[in-house]
């Protein structure tokens, strides 16, 4: 039996050219990003995994912190604020369980700091599915520099910001008032300032991520410098736990320096369009 001839509709040359042009204009990175997209439920499941891993990391950090708590960590945090009190004053407790709860809080805070690099790594793993393969190679630099800047902010708070704020509150009291701070609120002020400075010092890392995503450029940050100064002054007043002018200025000063550093970071890592695309 002779084969039945099939009728094929001829494809116009212009249509073939259009298909070829579409294929040529398709960015392989866009195809890769579409393949890596996750549904809403998959995002929730991924978030659950990262939260569980972060909690496990905090538990491990707390175990390590409590081993060195009495000998190193507790004196490192609490003794400097006691030594700044006038005439050999001491921090006081007014409840039976207050010092025990403070001991637990100091250990948890130290464990959180120890686990911070691991928590930042889990944050990177959560956002990594939405990145291109050439952007995923920044995982180690992101975790490294985010950890360095966070600990740098915490150390800035411990050695500069908190002593200035604490000293301001001590000297502000008149001679007929005896300053006898409770140990719990004093440590709460220390934690707030340490976390605020650690978060503020993440500005270059945040700008790095936004620059890699093409959301900010060095030119944009430079053009809006005057508005940034105003926002930094407002954030210094809002984020400063002390509420005094000294702590606000101490927090706003590093933010301004970090903003200038962020301009250089954006210039070095911002997305640059290829010459062919820029010309078209």
Coordinates of C-alpha atoms in Angstrom, one line a residue:
X1 CA 0.0 0.0 0.0
X2 CA 1.4 3.4 -0.9
X3 CA 1.9 5.7 2.0
X4 CA -0.8 8.3 2.5
X5 CA 0.7 11.7 1.7
X6 CA 0.5 14.2 4.6
X7 CA -0.2 17.8 4.0
X8 CA 2.2 20.1 5.8
X9 CA 1.4 23.7 6.0
X10 CA 4.4 25.7 4.8
X11 CA 5.8 28.0 7.4
X12 CA 6.5 31.5 6.0
X13 CA 10.1 32.6 6.2
X14 CA 9.1 35.7 8.2
X15 CA 7.6 33.4 10.9
X16 CA 10.7 31.3 11.0
X17 CA 12.8 34.5 11.4
X18 CA 10.5 35.7 14.2
X19 CA 10.9 32.4 16.0
X20 CA 14.6 32.5 15.6
X21 CA 14.7 36.1 16.9
X22 CA 12.6 35.0 19.9
X23 CA 15.0 32.2 20.6
X24 CA 18.0 34.5 20.3
X25 CA 16.4 37.2 22.5
X26 CA 15.5 34.6 25.2
X27 CA 17.9 35.0 28.1
X28 CA 19.2 31.7 29.5
X29 CA 19.2 33.2 33.0
X30 CA 15.5 34.0 32.6
X31 CA 14.8 30.4 31.8
X32 CA 16.9 29.3 34.7
X33 CA 15.0 31.6 37.0
X34 CA 11.6 30.3 35.8
X35 CA 12.8 26.8 36.4
X36 CA 13.8 27.7 40.0
X37 CA 10.6 29.4 40.9
X38 CA 8.7 27.9 43.8
X39 CA 5.0 27.8 44.6
X40 CA 3.6 29.6 47.7
X41 CA 3.3 26.3 49.7
X42 CA 6.9 25.4 48.7
X43 CA 8.0 28.8 50.0
X44 CA 6.2 28.1 53.3
X45 CA 7.8 24.6 53.5
X46 CA 11.2 26.1 52.8
X47 CA 10.7 28.8 55.5
X48 CA 9.7 26.1 58.0
X49 CA 12.9 24.2 57.3
X50 CA 15.1 27.3 57.7
X51 CA 13.3 28.3 60.9
X52 CA 13.8 24.8 62.4
X53 CA 17.5 24.8 61.4
X54 CA 18.0 28.3 62.9
X55 CA 16.3 27.2 66.2
X56 CA 18.6 24.2 66.3
X57 CA 21.6 26.5 65.7
X58 CA 20.5 28.8 68.5
X59 CA 20.2 25.8 70.9
X60 CA 23.7 24.6 70.0
X61 CA 25.0 28.2 70.5
X62 CA 23.3 28.5 73.9
X63 CA 24.9 25.2 75.0
X64 CA 28.3 26.5 74.1
X65 CA 27.5 29.9 75.7
X66 CA 26.5 28.4 79.1
X67 CA 29.8 26.5 79.3
X68 CA 31.7 29.8 79.4
X69 CA 29.0 32.0 80.9
X70 CA 30.1 32.4 84.5
X71 CA 33.9 32.7 83.8
X72 CA 34.0 34.8 80.7
X73 CA 30.7 36.0 79.2
X74 CA 28.8 37.3 82.2
X75 CA 31.8 39.4 83.6
X76 CA 32.5 40.7 80.1
X77 CA 29.0 42.1 79.7
X78 CA 28.0 43.1 83.3
X79 CA 31.2 44.2 85.0
X80 CA 32.0 47.3 82.8
X81 CA 28.6 48.9 83.5
X82 CA 29.0 48.2 87.3
X83 CA 32.5 49.8 87.3
X84 CA 31.1 53.0 85.7
X85 CA 28.8 53.6 88.7
X86 CA 30.0 56.4 91.1
X87 CA 31.7 55.5 94.4
X88 CA 31.8 51.8 93.8
X89 CA 28.1 51.5 93.4
X90 CA 26.5 48.2 92.5
X91 CA 23.6 47.0 90.4
X92 CA 20.7 45.9 92.5
X93 CA 18.0 43.2 92.4
X94 CA 14.6 43.6 94.1
X95 CA 13.1 40.2 93.3
X96 CA 14.3 36.7 94.3
X97 CA 14.3 35.3 90.8
X98 CA 15.6 38.4 89.0
X99 CA 19.3 37.4 88.9
X100 CA 18.5 33.9 87.9
X101 CA 16.4 35.1 85.0
X102 CA 19.2 37.5 84.0
X103 CA 21.6 34.6 84.0
X104 CA 19.4 32.8 81.6
X105 CA 18.9 35.9 79.4
X106 CA 22.7 36.5 79.2
X107 CA 23.3 32.9 78.1
X108 CA 20.5 33.1 75.5
X109 CA 21.9 36.4 74.1
X110 CA 25.4 35.0 73.9
X111 CA 24.0 31.8 72.2
X112 CA 22.2 34.0 69.7
X113 CA 25.4 35.8 68.8
X114 CA 27.3 32.6 68.5
X115 CA 24.7 31.2 66.1
X116 CA 24.4 34.3 64.1
X117 CA 26.6 33.2 61.2
X118 CA 24.6 30.0 60.9
X119 CA 21.3 32.0 61.0
X120 CA 22.5 34.3 58.2
X121 CA 23.5 31.2 56.2
X122 CA 19.9 29.9 56.6
X123 CA 18.6 33.2 55.4
X124 CA 20.8 32.9 52.3
X125 CA 19.5 29.4 51.6
X126 CA 15.9 30.7 51.9
X127 CA 16.4 33.4 49.2
X128 CA 18.8 31.4 47.1
X129 CA 16.1 29.6 44.9
X130 CA 15.2 33.1 43.5
X131 CA 18.8 33.8 42.4
X132 CA 20.7 33.0 39.2
X133 CA 23.5 30.4 39.4
X134 CA 26.2 33.1 39.0
X135 CA 24.7 35.0 42.0
X136 CA 24.5 31.9 44.2
X137 CA 28.3 31.9 44.4
X138 CA 28.1 35.0 46.7
X139 CA 26.8 32.8 49.5
X140 CA 30.1 32.6 51.4
X141 CA 31.0 36.3 50.9
X142 CA 27.4 37.2 52.1
X143 CA 27.6 35.1 55.2
X144 CA 31.1 36.2 56.0
X145 CA 30.7 39.9 55.6
X146 CA 27.2 40.0 57.2
X147 CA 28.7 38.2 60.2
X148 CA 31.7 40.6 60.3
X149 CA 29.5 43.7 60.1
X150 CA 27.1 42.3 62.7
X151 CA 29.8 41.5 65.2
X152 CA 31.5 44.8 64.4
X153 CA 28.2 46.6 65.3
X154 CA 27.9 44.7 68.5
X155 CA 31.5 45.5 69.5
X156 CA 30.9 49.2 68.6
X157 CA 27.9 49.1 71.0
X158 CA 29.9 47.4 73.7
X159 CA 33.0 49.7 73.7
X160 CA 31.5 53.0 72.5
X161 CA 27.8 53.4 72.1
X162 CA 26.6 51.8 75.4
X163 CA 29.3 53.3 77.6
X164 CA 28.5 56.8 76.4
X165 CA 24.8 56.2 76.9
X166 CA 25.3 54.6 80.3
X167 CA 27.6 57.3 81.4
X168 CA 25.1 60.0 80.3
X169 CA 22.4 58.5 82.5
X170 CA 24.8 58.3 85.4
X171 CA 26.1 61.9 85.2
X172 CA 22.6 63.3 84.5
X173 CA 21.4 62.5 88.1
X174 CA 21.9 65.4 90.5
X175 CA 23.9 65.1 93.7
X176 CA 20.9 64.5 96.0
X177 CA 19.8 61.5 93.9
X178 CA 21.6 58.2 94.3
X179 CA 21.7 56.2 91.1
X180 CA 20.9 52.5 91.9
X181 CA 20.0 50.8 88.6
X182 CA 18.3 47.4 88.6
X183 CA 20.4 44.7 86.9
X184 CA 17.5 43.6 84.6
X185 CA 16.7 46.9 82.9
X186 CA 20.4 47.7 82.6
X187 CA 21.0 44.5 80.6
X188 CA 17.9 45.1 78.5
X189 CA 19.3 48.5 77.5
X190 CA 22.6 46.8 76.6
X191 CA 20.9 44.1 74.4
X192 CA 18.8 46.8 72.6
X193 CA 21.8 48.8 71.8
X194 CA 23.9 45.8 70.7
X195 CA 21.1 44.5 68.4
X196 CA 20.4 48.0 67.0
X197 CA 24.1 48.6 66.1
X198 CA 24.4 45.1 64.7
X199 CA 21.4 45.7 62.5
X200 CA 22.6 49.2 61.4
X201 CA 26.0 47.8 60.4
X202 CA 24.3 45.5 57.9
X203 CA 23.7 48.5 55.6
X204 CA 26.6 47.6 53.2
X205 CA 25.5 44.0 53.0
X206 CA 21.9 45.1 52.2
X207 CA 23.1 47.5 49.5
X208 CA 25.2 44.7 48.1
X209 CA 22.2 42.4 47.7
X210 CA 20.0 45.2 46.2
X211 CA 22.8 46.1 43.8
X212 CA 23.2 42.6 42.6
X213 CA 19.4 42.4 42.0
X214 CA 19.6 45.7 40.0
X215 CA 17.4 47.6 42.5
X216 CA 19.9 50.3 43.5
X217 CA 23.0 51.8 41.9
X218 CA 25.8 54.0 43.1
X219 CA 24.4 56.9 41.2
X220 CA 21.0 56.5 42.8
X221 CA 22.6 56.5 46.3
X222 CA 24.8 59.5 45.5
X223 CA 21.9 61.5 44.0
X224 CA 19.8 61.0 47.1
X225 CA 22.5 61.6 49.6
X226 CA 20.8 64.6 51.2
X227 CA 17.6 62.6 51.7
X228 CA 19.7 59.8 53.2
X229 CA 21.1 62.2 55.8
X230 CA 17.6 63.1 56.9
X231 CA 16.5 59.5 57.1
X232 CA 19.6 58.5 59.0
X233 CA 18.9 61.3 61.6
X234 CA 15.4 60.0 62.0
X235 CA 16.5 56.4 62.3
X236 CA 19.1 57.4 64.8
X237 CA 16.4 58.9 67.0
X238 CA 14.1 55.9 66.5
X239 CA 16.6 53.1 66.9
X240 CA 18.5 54.6 69.9
X241 CA 17.1 52.8 73.0
X242 CA 18.5 55.5 75.3
X243 CA 16.5 58.3 73.8
X244 CA 19.2 60.9 74.6
X245 CA 21.1 63.1 72.1
X246 CA 24.4 61.5 72.8
X247 CA 23.3 58.0 71.9
X248 CA 21.4 59.3 68.9
X249 CA 24.5 61.0 67.5
X250 CA 26.7 58.0 68.2
X251 CA 24.3 55.8 66.3
X252 CA 23.7 58.3 63.4
X253 CA 27.5 58.9 62.8
X254 CA 28.3 55.3 61.9
X255 CA 25.2 55.1 59.8
X256 CA 26.4 58.0 57.7
X257 CA 29.8 56.4 57.3
X258 CA 28.3 53.1 56.4
X259 CA 26.1 54.8 53.8
X260 CA 29.2 56.3 52.1
X261 CA 30.8 52.8 52.2
X262 CA 27.6 51.4 50.7
X263 CA 27.9 53.8 47.7
X264 CA 31.3 52.2 46.9
X265 CA 29.8 48.7 47.4
X266 CA 27.0 49.5 45.0
X267 CA 29.5 50.9 42.4
X268 CA 31.6 47.7 42.6
X269 CA 28.8 45.1 42.5
X270 CA 25.9 46.8 40.7
X271 CA 24.6 45.0 37.6
X272 CA 26.0 46.4 34.4
X273 CA 24.2 46.0 31.1
X274 CA 26.2 44.4 28.2
X275 CA 27.2 46.8 25.5
X276 CA 24.9 45.3 22.9
X277 CA 21.8 45.6 25.2
X278 CA 22.8 49.1 26.3
X279 CA 23.1 50.2 22.6
X280 CA 19.7 48.7 21.7

